[in-house]
mmCIF file of C-alpha atoms in Angstrom:
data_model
loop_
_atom_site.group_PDB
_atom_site.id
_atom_site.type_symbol
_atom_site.label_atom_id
_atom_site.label_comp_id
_atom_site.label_asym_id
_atom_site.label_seq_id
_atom_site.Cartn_x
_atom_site.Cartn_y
_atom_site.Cartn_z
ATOM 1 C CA UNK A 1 67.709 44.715 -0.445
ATOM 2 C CA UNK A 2 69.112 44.525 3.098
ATOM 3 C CA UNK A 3 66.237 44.637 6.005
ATOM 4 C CA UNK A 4 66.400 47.406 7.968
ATOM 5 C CA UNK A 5 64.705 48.115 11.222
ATOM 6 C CA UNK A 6 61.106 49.418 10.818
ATOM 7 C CA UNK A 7 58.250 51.205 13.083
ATOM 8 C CA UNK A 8 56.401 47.829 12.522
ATOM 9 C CA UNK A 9 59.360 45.834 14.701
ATOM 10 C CA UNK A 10 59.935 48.682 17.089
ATOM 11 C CA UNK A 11 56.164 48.113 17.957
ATOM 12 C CA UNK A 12 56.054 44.620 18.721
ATOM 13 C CA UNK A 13 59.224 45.233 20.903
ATOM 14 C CA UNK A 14 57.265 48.208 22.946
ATOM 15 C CA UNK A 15 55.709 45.056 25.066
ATOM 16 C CA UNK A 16 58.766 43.787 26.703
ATOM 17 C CA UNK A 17 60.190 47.505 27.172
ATOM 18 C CA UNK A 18 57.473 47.748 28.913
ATOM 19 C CA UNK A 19 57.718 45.332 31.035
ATOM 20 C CA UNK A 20 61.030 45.646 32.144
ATOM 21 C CA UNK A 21 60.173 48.251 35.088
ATOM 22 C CA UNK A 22 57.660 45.761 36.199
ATOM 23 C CA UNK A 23 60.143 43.344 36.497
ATOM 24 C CA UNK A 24 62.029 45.562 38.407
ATOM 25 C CA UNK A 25 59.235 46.539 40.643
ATOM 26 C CA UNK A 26 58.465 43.137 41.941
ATOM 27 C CA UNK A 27 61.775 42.548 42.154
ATOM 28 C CA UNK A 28 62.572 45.103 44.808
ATOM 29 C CA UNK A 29 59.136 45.017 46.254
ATOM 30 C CA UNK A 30 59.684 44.717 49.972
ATOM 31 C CA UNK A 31 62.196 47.132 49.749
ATOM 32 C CA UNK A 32 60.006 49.747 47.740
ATOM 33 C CA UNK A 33 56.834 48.808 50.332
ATOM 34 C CA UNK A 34 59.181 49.776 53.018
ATOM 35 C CA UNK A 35 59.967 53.293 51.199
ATOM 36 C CA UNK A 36 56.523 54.098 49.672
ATOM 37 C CA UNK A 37 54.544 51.984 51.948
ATOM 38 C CA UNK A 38 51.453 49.477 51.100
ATOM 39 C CA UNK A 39 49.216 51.404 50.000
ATOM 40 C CA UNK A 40 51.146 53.619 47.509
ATOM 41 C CA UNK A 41 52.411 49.991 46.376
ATOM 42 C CA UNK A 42 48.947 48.958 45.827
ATOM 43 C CA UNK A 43 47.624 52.103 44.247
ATOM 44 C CA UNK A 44 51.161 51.921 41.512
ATOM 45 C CA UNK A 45 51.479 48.602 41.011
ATOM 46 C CA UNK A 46 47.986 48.399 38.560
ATOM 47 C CA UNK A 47 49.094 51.485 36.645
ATOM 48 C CA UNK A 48 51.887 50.333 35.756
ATOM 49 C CA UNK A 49 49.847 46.761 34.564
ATOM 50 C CA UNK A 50 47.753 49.072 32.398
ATOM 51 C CA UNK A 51 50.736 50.660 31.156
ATOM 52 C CA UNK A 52 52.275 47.380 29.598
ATOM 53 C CA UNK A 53 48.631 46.276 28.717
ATOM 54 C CA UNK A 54 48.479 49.600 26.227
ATOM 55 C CA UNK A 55 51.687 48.988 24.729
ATOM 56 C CA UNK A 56 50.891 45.270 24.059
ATOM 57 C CA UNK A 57 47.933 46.731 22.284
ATOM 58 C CA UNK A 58 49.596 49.755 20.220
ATOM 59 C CA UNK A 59 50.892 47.284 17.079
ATOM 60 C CA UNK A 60 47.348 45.301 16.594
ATOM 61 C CA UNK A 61 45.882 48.738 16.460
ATOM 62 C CA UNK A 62 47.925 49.881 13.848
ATOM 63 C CA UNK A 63 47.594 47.154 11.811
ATOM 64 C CA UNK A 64 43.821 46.979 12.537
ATOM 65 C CA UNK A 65 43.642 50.611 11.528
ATOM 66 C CA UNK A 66 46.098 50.017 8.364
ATOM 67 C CA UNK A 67 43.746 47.291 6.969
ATOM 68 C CA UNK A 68 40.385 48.833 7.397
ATOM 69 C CA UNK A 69 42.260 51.960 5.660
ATOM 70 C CA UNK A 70 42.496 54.870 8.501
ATOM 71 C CA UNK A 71 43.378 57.513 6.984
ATOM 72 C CA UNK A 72 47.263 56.911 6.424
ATOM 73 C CA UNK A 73 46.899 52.975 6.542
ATOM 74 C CA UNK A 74 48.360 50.684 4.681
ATOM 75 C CA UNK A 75 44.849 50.250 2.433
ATOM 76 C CA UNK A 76 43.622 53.910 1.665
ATOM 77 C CA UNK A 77 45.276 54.922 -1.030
ATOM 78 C CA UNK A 78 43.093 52.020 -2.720
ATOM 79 C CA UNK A 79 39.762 53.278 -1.388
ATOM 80 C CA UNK A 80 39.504 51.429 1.785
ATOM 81 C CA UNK A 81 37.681 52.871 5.115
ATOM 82 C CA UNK A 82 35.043 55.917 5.463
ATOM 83 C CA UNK A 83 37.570 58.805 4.658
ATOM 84 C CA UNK A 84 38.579 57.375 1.138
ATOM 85 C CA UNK A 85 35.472 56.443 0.219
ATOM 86 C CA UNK A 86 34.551 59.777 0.635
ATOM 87 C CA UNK A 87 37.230 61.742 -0.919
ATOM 88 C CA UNK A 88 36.349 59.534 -4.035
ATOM 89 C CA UNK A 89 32.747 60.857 -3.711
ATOM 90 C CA UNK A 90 33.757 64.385 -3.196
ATOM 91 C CA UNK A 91 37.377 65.217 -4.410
ATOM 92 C CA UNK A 92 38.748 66.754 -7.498
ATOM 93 C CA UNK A 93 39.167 64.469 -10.099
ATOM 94 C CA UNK A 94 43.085 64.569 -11.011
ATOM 95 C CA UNK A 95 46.133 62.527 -13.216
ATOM 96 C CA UNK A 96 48.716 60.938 -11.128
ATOM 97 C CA UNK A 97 52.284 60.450 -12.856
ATOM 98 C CA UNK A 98 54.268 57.772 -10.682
ATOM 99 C CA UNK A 99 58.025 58.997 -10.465
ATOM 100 C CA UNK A 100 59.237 56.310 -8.432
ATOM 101 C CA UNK A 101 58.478 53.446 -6.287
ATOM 102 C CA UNK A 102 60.445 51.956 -2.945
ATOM 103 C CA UNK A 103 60.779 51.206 0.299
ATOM 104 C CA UNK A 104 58.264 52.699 2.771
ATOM 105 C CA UNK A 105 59.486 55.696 3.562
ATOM 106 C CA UNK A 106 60.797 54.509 7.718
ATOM 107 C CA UNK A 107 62.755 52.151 5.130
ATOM 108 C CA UNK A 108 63.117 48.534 5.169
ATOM 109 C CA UNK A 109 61.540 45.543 3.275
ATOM 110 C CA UNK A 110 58.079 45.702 5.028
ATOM 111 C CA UNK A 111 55.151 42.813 3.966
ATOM 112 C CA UNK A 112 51.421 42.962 4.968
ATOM 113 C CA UNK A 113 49.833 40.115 4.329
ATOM 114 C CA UNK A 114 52.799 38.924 1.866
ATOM 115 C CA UNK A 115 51.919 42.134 0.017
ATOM 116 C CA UNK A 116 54.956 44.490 -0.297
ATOM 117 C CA UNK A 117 54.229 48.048 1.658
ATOM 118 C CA UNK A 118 56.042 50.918 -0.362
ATOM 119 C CA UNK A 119 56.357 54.245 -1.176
ATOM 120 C CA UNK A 120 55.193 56.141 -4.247
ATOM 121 C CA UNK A 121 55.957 59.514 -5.237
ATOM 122 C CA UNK A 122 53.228 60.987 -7.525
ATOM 123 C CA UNK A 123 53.200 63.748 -9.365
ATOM 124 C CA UNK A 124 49.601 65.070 -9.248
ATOM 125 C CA UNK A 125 48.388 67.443 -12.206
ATOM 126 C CA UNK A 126 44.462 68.050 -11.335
ATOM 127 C CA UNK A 127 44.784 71.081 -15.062
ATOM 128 C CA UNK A 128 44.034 73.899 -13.457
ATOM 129 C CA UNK A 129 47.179 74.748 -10.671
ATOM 130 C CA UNK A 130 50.903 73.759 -11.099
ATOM 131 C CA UNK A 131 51.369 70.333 -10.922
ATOM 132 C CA UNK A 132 52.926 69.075 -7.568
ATOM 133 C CA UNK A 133 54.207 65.964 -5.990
ATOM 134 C CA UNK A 134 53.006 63.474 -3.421
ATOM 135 C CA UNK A 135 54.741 60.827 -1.155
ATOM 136 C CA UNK A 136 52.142 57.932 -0.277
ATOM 137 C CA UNK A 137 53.083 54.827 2.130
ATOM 138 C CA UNK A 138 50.658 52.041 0.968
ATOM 139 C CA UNK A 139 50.171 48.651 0.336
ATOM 140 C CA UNK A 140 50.513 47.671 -3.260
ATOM 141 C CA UNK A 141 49.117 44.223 -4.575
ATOM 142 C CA UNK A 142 51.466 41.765 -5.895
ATOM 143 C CA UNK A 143 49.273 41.806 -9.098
ATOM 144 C CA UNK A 144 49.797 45.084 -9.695
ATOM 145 C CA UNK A 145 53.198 46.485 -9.137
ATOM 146 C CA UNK A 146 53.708 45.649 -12.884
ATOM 147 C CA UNK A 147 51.200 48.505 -14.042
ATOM 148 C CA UNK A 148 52.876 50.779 -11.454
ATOM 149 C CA UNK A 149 56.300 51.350 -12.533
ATOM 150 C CA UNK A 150 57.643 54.642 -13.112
ATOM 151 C CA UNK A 151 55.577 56.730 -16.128
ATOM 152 C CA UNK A 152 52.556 54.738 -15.602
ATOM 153 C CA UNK A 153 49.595 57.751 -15.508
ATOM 154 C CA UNK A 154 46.032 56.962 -13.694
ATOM 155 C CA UNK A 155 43.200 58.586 -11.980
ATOM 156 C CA UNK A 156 43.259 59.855 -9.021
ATOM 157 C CA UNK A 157 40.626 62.097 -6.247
ATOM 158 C CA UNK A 158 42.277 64.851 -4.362
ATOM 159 C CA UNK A 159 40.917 65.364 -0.821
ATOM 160 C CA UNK A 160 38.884 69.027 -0.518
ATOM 161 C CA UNK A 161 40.638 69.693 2.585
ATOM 162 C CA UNK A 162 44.371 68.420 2.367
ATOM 163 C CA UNK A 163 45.701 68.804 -1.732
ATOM 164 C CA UNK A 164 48.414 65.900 -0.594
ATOM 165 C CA UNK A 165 45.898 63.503 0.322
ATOM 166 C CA UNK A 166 45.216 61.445 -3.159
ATOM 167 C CA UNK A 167 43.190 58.287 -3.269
ATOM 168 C CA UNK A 168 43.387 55.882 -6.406
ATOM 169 C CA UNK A 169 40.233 56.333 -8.266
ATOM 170 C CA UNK A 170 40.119 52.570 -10.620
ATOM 171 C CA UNK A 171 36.674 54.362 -12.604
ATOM 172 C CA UNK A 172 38.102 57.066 -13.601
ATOM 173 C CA UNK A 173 41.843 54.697 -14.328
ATOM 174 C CA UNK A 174 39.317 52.606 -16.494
ATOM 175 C CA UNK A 175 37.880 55.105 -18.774
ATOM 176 C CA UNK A 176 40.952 56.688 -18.782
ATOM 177 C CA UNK A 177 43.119 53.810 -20.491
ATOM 178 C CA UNK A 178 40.093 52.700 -22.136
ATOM 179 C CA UNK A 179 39.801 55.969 -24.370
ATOM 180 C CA UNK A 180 43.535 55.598 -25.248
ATOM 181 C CA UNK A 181 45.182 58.083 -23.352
ATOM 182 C CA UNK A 182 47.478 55.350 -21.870
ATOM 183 C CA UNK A 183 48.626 52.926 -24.325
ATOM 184 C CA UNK A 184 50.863 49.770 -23.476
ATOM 185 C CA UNK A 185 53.454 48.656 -25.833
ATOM 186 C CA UNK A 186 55.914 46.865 -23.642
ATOM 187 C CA UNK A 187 55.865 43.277 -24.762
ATOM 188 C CA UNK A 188 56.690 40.222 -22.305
ATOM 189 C CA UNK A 189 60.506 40.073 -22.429
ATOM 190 C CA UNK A 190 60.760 35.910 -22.911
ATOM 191 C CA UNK A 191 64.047 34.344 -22.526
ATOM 192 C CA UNK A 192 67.452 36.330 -21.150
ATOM 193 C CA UNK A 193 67.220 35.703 -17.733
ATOM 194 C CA UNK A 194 70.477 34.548 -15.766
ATOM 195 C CA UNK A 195 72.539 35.321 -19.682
ATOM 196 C CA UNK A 196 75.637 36.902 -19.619
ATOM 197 C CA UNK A 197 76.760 40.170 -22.577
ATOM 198 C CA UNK A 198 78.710 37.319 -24.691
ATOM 199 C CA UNK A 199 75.307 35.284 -24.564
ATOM 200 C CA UNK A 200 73.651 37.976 -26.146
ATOM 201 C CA UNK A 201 76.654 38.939 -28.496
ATOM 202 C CA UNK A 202 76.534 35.236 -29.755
ATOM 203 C CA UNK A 203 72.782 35.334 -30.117
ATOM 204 C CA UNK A 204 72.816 38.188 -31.956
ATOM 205 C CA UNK A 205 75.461 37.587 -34.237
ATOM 206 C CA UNK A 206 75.784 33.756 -34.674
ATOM 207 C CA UNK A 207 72.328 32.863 -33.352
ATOM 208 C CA UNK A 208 70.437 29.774 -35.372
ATOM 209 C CA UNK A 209 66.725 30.901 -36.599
ATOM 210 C CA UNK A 210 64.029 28.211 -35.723
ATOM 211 C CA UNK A 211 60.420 27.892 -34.489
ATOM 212 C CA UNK A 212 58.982 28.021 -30.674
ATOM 213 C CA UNK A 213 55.772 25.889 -29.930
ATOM 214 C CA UNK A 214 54.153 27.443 -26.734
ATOM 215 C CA UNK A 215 53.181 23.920 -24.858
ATOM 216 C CA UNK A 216 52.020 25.117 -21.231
ATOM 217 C CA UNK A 217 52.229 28.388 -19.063
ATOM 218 C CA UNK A 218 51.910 26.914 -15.699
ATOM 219 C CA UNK A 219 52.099 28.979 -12.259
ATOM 220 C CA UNK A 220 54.965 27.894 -9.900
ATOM 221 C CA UNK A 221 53.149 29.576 -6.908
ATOM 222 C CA UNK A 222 56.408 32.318 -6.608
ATOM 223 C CA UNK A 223 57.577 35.647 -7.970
ATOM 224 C CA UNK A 224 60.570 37.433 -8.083
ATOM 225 C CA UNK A 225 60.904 41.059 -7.804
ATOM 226 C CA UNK A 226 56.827 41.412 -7.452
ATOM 227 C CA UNK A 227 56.335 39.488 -11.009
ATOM 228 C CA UNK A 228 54.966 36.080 -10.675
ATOM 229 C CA UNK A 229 57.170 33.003 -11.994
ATOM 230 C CA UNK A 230 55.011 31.348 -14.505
ATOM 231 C CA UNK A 231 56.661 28.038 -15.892
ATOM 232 C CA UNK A 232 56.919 28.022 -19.885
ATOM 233 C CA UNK A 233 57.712 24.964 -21.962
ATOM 234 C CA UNK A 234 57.994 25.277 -25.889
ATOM 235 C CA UNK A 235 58.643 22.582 -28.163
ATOM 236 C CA UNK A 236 61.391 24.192 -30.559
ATOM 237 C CA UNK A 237 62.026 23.538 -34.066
ATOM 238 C CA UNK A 238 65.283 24.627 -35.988
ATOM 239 C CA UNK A 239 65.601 23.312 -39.822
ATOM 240 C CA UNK A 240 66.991 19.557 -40.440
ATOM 241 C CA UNK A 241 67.399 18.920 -36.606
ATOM 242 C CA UNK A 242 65.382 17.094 -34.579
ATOM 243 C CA UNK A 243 62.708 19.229 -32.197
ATOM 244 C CA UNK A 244 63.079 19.187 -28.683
ATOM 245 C CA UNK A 245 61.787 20.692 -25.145
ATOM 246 C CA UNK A 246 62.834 24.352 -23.042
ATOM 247 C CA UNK A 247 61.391 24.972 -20.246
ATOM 248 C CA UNK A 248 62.019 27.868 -18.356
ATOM 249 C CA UNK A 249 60.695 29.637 -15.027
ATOM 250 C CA UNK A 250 60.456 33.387 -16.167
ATOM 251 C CA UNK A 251 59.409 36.368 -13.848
ATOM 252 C CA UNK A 252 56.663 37.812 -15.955
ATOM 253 C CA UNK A 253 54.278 40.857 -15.600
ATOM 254 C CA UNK A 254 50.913 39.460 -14.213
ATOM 255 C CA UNK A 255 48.876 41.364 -17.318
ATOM 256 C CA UNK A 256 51.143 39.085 -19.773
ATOM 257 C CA UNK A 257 50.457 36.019 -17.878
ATOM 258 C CA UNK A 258 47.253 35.404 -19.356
ATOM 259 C CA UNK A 259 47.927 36.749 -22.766
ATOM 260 C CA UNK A 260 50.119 33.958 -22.430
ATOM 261 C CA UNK A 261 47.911 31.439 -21.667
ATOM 262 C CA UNK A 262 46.210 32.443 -24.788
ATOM 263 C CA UNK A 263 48.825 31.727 -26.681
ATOM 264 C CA UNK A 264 49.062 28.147 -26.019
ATOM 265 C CA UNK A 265 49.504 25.531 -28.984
ATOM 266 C CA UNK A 266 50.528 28.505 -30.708
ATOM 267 C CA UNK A 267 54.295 29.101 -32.686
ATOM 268 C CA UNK A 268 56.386 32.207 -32.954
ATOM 269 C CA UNK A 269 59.592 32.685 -34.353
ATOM 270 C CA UNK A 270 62.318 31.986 -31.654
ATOM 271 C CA UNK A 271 66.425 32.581 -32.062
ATOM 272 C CA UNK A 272 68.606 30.227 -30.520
ATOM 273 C CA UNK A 273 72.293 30.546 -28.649
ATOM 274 C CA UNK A 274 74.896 29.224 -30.873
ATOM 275 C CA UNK A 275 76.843 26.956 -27.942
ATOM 276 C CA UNK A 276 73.357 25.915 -25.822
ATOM 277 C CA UNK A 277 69.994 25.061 -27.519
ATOM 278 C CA UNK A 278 68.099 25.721 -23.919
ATOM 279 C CA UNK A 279 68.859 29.364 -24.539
ATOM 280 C CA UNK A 280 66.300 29.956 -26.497
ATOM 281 C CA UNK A 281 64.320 34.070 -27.320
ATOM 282 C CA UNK A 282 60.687 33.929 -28.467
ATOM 283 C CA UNK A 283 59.335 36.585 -30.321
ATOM 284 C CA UNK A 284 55.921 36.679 -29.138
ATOM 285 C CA UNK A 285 53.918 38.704 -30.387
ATOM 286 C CA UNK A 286 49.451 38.705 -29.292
#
């Protein structure tokens, strides 16, 4: 995704805008003093100080006000600051459908504190009026942009005063997936990455049955496309060959990651690539 300019940069550039007329200003002083005179000099000369001091200040207020979760900032949607905390005191209990999930909406690939800030469109249904869709900015945990991917249903609180004002309500999300109106039955997708169609053609049709030993599930300390990149190593056994090692960095949802872990010293039932034995599928199963 190409980066794109954002309000975030334009902010942190409002400083030296600022300060250009001041540059000009001193530059041309004795000329201006000679216009304006002294003391209108004087008297201008600390507005316009204030003036760049204010702009200097605008983008640490934002943030500041994004991560104590104003309402709008970057945390609110997740409960943070006074308002949120009292919408989820107050508001109408509703079901949030996520459509889709992107950029922020002023565009761009935007990171606060190495957590990606996007956009999610909701569609709200509270059971009593039509349901009716949302657009939230907000910061969205590494961790959990696996659970929200497009069709994932939770809880949500609707502000009294302002229906398009949601906040993410994790007791209600709780009971609600605990009494089995949400069910998960995607399974970790293990071995694929980086294969080409004929790889999977040859799999399919000429693969070699054998045996995958789960040895470790290690974290590299990186993710790819908000998954964390857990290192897996199996020991693999196919009939009347000798076993051997495949290890493989795989992007994996962070709810399978220690499922995984689980797992470990355990064997599934693995197919392997006809033309290269490190191109391995495990069929795990928990």
């Amino acid at each position: 995704m190409a980066q794109k300019k954002s309000r975030f940069g334009l902010m942190f550039v409002l400083p030296f805008i600022a300060a250009i007329p001041i540059v000009i200003w001193g530059a041309l002083e004795t000329e201006i003093k000679k216009i304006i005179g002294k003391q209108w000099w004087e008297g201008l000369m600390p507005v316009f100080i204030v003036f760049v001091v204010v702009c200097s200040l605008l983008p640490f207020i934002g943030v500041f006000k994004g991560l104590f979760g104003g309402k709008g900032g970057f945390n609110f949607f997740w409960g943070s600051g006074k308002k949120a905390k009292e919408i989820l005191s107050t508001g109408k209990s509703a079901t949030a459908t996520l459509l889709a999930i992107g950029e922020s909406s002023q565009g761009g690939t935007v990171t606060i504190n190495d957590q990606p800030y996007l956009n999610l469109r909701l569609k709200i249904d509270d059971g009593y009026k039509q349901p009716y869709e949302v657009s939230i900015d907000t910061v969205v945990p590494r961790s959990a942009v696996p659970q929200f991917q497009p069709g994932a249903s939770f809880k949500v609180k609707i502000d009294p005063t302002d229906p398009n004002t949601v906040v993410f309500d994790s007791q209600g999300t709780e009971a609600y997936v605990s009494s089995g109106a949400v069910q998960s039955v995607q399974q970790p997708t293990v071995g694929g990455k980086g294969w080409t169609h004929l790889d999977h053609t040859l799999l399919e049709r000429d693969g070699r049955d054998g045996v995958a030993k789960v040895l470790s599930v290690e974290d590299t300390g990186r993710s790819e496309d908000f998954n964390p990149l857990v290192r897996i190593s199996y020991e693999v056994f196919i009939p009347r060959e000798e076993p051997y090692t495949v290890t493989k960095d795989i992007p994996m949802p962070t709810q399978y990651v220690q499922q995984l872990r689980n797992v470990v010293g355990r064997s599934f039932p693995c197919r392997v690539h006809p033309q290269d034995p490190q191109k391995i599928q495990v069929n795990i199963t928990f």
